[in-house]
Coordinates of N, CA and C and ligand atoms in Angstrom, one line a residue:
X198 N -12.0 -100.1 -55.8 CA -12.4 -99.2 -54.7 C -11.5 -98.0 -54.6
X199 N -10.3 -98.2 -54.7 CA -9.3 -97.2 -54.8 C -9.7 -96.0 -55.7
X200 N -9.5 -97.0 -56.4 CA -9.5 -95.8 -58.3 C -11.2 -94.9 -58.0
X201 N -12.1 -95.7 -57.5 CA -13.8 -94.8 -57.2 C -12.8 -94.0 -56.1
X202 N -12.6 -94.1 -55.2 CA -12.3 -92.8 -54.1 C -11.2 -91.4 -54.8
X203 N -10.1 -92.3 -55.2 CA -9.2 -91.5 -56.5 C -10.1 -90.6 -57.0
X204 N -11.0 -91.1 -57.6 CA -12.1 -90.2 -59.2 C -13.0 -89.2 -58.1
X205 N -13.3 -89.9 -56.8 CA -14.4 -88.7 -55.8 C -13.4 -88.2 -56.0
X206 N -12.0 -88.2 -55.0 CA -11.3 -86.5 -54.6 C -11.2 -85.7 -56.2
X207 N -10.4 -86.4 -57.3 CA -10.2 -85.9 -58.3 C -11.5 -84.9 -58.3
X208 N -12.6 -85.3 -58.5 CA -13.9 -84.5 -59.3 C -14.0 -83.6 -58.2
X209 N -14.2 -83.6 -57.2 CA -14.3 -82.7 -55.8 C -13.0 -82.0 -55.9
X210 N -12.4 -82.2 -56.3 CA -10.9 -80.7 -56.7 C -11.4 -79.7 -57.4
X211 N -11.9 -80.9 -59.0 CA -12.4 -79.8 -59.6 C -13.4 -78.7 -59.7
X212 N -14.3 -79.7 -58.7 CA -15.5 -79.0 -58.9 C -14.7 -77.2 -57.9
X213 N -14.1 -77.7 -56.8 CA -14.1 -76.3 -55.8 C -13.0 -75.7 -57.0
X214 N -12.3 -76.0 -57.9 CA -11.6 -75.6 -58.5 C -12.5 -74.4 -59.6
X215 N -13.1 -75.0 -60.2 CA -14.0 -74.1 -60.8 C -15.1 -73.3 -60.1
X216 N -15.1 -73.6 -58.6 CA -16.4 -72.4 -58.3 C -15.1 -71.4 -57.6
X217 N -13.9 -71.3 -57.5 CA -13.2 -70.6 -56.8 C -12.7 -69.9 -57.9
X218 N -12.9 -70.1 -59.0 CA -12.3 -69.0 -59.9 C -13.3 -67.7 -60.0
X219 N -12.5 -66.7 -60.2 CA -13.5 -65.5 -60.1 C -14.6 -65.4 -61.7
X220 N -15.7 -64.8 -61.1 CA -16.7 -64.8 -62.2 C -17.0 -63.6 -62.4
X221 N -16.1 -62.8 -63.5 CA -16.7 -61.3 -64.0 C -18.0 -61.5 -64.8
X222 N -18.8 -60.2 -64.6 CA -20.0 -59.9 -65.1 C -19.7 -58.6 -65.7
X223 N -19.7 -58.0 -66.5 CA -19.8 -57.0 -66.9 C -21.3 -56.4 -67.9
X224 N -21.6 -55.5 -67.3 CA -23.2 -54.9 -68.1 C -22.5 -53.8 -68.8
X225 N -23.8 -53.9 -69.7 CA -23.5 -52.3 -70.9 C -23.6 -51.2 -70.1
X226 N -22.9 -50.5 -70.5 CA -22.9 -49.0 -69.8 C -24.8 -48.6 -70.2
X227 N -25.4 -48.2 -69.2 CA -26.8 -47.4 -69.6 C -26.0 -45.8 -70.0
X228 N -26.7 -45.7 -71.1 CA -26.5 -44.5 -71.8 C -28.0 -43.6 -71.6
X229 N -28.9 -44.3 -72.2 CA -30.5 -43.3 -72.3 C -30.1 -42.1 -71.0
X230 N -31.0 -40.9 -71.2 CA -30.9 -40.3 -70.0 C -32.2 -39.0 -70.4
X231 N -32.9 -38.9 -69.3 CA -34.0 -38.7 -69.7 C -33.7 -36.8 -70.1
X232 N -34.4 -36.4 -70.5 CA -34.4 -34.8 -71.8 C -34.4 -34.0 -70.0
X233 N -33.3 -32.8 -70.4 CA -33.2 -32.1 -68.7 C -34.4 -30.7 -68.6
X234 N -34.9 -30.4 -67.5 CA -35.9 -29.7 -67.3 C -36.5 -29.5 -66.1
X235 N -37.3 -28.7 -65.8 CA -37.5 -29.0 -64.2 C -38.5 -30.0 -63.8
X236 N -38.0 -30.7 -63.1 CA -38.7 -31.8 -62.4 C -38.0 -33.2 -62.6
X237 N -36.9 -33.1 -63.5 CA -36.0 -33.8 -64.0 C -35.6 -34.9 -63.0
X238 N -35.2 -34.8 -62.4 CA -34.5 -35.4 -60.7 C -35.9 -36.0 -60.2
X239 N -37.1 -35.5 -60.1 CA -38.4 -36.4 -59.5 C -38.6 -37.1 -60.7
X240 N -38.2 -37.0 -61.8 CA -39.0 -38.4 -62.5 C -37.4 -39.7 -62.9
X241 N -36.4 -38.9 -62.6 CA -35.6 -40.1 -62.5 C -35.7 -41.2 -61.0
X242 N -35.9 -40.6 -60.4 CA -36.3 -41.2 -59.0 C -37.5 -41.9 -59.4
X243 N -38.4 -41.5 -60.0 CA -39.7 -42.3 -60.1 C -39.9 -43.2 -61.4
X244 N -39.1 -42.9 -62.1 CA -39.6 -43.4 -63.8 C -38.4 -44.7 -64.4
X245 N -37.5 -44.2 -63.7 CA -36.4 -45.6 -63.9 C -35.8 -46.6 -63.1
X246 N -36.9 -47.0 -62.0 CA -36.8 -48.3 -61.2 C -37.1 -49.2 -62.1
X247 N -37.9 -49.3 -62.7 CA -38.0 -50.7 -63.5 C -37.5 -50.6 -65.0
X248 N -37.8 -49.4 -65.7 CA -37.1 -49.6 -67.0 C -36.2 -48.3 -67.5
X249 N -35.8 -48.6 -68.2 CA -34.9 -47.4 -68.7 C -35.4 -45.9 -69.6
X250 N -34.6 -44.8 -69.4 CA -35.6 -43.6 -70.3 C -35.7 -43.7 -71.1
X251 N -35.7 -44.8 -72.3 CA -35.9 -44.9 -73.4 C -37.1 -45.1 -73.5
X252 N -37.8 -46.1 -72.9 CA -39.2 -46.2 -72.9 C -40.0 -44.9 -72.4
X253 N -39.1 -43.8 -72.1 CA -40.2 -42.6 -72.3 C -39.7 -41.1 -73.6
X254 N -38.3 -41.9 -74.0 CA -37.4 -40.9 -75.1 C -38.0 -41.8 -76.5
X255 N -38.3 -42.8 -76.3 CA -39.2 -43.7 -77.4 C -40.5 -42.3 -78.1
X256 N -40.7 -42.2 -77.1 CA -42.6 -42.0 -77.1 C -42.8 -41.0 -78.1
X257 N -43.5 -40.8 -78.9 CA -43.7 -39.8 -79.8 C -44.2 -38.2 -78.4
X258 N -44.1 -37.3 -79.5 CA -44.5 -35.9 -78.1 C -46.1 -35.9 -78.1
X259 N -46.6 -35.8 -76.8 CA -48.0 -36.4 -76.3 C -48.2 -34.8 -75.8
X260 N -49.4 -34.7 -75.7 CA -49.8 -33.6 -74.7 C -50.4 -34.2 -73.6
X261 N -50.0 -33.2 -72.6 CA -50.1 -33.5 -71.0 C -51.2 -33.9 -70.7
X262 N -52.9 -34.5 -71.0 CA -53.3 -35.5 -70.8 C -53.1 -36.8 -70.9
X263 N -52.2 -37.0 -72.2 CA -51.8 -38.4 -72.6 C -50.4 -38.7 -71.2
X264 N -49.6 -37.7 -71.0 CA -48.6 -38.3 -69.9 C -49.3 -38.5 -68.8
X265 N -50.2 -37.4 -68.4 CA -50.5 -38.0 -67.4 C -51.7 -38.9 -67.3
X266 N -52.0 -39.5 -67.8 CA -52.5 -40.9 -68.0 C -51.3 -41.8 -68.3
X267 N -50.0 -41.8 -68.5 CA -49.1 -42.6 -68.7 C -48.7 -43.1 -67.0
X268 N -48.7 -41.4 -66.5 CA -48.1 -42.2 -65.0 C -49.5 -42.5 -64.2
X269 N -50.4 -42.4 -64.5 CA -52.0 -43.2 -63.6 C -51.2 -44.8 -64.2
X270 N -51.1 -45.2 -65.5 CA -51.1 -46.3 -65.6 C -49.6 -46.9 -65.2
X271 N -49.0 -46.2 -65.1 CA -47.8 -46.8 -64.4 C -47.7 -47.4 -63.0
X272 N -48.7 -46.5 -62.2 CA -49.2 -46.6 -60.9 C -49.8 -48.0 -61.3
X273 N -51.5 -47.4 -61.6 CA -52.3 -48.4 -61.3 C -52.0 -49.7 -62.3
X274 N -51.5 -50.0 -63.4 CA -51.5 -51.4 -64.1 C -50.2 -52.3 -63.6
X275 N -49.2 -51.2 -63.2 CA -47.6 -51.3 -63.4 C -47.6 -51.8 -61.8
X276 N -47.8 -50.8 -60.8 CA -47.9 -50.6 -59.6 C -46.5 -49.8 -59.2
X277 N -46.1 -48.6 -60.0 CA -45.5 -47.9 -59.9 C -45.6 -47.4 -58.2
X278 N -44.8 -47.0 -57.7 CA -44.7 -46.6 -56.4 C -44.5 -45.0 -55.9
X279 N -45.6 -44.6 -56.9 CA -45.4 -43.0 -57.4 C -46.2 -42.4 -56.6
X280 N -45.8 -41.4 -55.3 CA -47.3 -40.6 -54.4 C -48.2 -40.1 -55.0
X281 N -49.2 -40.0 -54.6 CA -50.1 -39.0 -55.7 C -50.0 -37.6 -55.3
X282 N -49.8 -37.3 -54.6 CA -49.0 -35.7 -54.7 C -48.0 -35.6 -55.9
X283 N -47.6 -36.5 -56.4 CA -46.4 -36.2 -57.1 C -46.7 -36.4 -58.4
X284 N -48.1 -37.0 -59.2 CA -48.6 -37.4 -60.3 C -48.4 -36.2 -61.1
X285 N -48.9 -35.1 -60.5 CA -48.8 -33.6 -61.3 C -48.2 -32.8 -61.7
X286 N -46.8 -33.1 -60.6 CA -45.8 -32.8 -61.3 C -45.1 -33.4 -62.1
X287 N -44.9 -35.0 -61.9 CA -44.8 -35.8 -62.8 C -45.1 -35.4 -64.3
X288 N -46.6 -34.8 -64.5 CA -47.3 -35.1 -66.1 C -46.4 -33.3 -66.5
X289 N -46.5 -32.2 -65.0 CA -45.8 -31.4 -65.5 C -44.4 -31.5 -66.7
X290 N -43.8 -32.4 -65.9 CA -42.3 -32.4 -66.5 C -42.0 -33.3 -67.7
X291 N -42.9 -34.1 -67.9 CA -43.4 -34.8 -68.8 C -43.7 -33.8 -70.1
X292 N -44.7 -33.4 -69.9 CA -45.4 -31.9 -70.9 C -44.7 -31.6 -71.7
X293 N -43.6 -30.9 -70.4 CA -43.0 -29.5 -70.8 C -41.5 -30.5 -71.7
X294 N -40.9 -31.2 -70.9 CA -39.9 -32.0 -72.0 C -40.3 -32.3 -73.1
X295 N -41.4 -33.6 -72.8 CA -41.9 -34.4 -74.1 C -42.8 -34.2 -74.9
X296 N -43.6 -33.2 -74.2 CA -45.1 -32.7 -75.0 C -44.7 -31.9 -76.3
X297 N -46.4 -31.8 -76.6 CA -46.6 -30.9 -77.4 C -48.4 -30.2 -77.0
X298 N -48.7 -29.4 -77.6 CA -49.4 -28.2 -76.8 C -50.8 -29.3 -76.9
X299 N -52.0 -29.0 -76.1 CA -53.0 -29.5 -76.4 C -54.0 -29.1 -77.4
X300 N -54.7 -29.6 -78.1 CA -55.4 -29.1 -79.4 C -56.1 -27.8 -78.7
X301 N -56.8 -26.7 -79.9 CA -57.8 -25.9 -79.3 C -58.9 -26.1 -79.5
X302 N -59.9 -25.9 -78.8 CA -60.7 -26.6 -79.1 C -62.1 -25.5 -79.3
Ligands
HEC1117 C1 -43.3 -50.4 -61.2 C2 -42.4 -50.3 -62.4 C3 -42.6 -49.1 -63.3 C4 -42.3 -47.7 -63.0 C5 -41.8 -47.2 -61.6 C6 -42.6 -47.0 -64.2 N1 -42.9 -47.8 -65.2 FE1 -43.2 -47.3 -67.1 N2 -43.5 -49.2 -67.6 C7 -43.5 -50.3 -66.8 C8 -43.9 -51.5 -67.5 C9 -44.0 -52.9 -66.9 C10 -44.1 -51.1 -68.8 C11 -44.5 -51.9 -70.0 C12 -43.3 -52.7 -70.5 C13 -43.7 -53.5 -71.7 O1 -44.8 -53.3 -72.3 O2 -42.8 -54.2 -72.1 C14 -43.8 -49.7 -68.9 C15 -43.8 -48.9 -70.0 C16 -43.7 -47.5 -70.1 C17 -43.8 -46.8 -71.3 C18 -44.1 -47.3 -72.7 C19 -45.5 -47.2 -73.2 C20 -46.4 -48.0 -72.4 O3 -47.3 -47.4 -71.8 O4 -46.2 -49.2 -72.3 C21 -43.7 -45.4 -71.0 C22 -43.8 -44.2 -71.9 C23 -43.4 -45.4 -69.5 N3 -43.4 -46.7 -69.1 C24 -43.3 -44.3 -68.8 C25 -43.1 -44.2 -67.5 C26 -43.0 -43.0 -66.7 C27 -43.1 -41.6 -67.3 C28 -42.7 -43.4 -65.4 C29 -42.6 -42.4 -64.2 C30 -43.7 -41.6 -63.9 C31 -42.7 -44.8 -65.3 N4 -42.9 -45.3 -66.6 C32 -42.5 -45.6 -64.2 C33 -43.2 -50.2 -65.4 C34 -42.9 -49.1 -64.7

């Protein structure tokens, strides 16, 4: 009986022994950072809550139809939390960084 109550405190030492030590976390520094331009500052607000600007410094250069179908689908599949006042400028700054011209047609 002894030695069972002995082994409780023992193991109840250790246990608060090990949750009292400190637990560092340390993350990678984010490096990505999206191409600078006007409207720069509205799409960091809007474009890197969920993922990083790689997923838009990834992207081959699209003309401003394809971005702006990029942020409708961010919105609507993603449920991006993007006003629609702000879609336009969005595909603007998109364009003008990431684009390239649209065909002639
Ligand atoms: C609500 C979260 C959310 C926000 C805000 C968001 N995205 Fe995304 N985005 C996603 C998800 C989810 C994916 C798909 C990830 C995967 O396939 O692994 C994605 C993928 C992408 C891709 C990769 C290609 C693709 O279509 O899958 C691009 C480019 C992209 N996002 C651009 C943008 C831009 C530009 C904005 C701002 C206008 C934005 N995202 C804002 C959630 C978001």
């Amino acid at each position: 009986m002894k030695t069972t109550l002995f082994s409780l405190v023992f193991l109840f030492s250790l246990g608060w022994l090990a949750q009292s030590a400190p637990v560092r976390i340390v993350l990678p520094v984010e490096t990505a950072a999206l191409r600078k331009g006007p409207g720069v500052e509205l799409a960091a607000a809007n474009c890197l809550t969920c993922h990083s600007a790689d997923y838009i410094n990834m992207q081959p250069s699209l003309v401003r139809t394809a971005w702006k179908a990029s942020v409708d689908k961010m919105r609507g599949k993603f449920g991006a939390p993007i006003p629609e006042d702000q879609v336009e400028k969005l595909a603007d700054y998109l364009a003008a960084a990431y684009g390239k011209p649209e065909p002639v047609k």
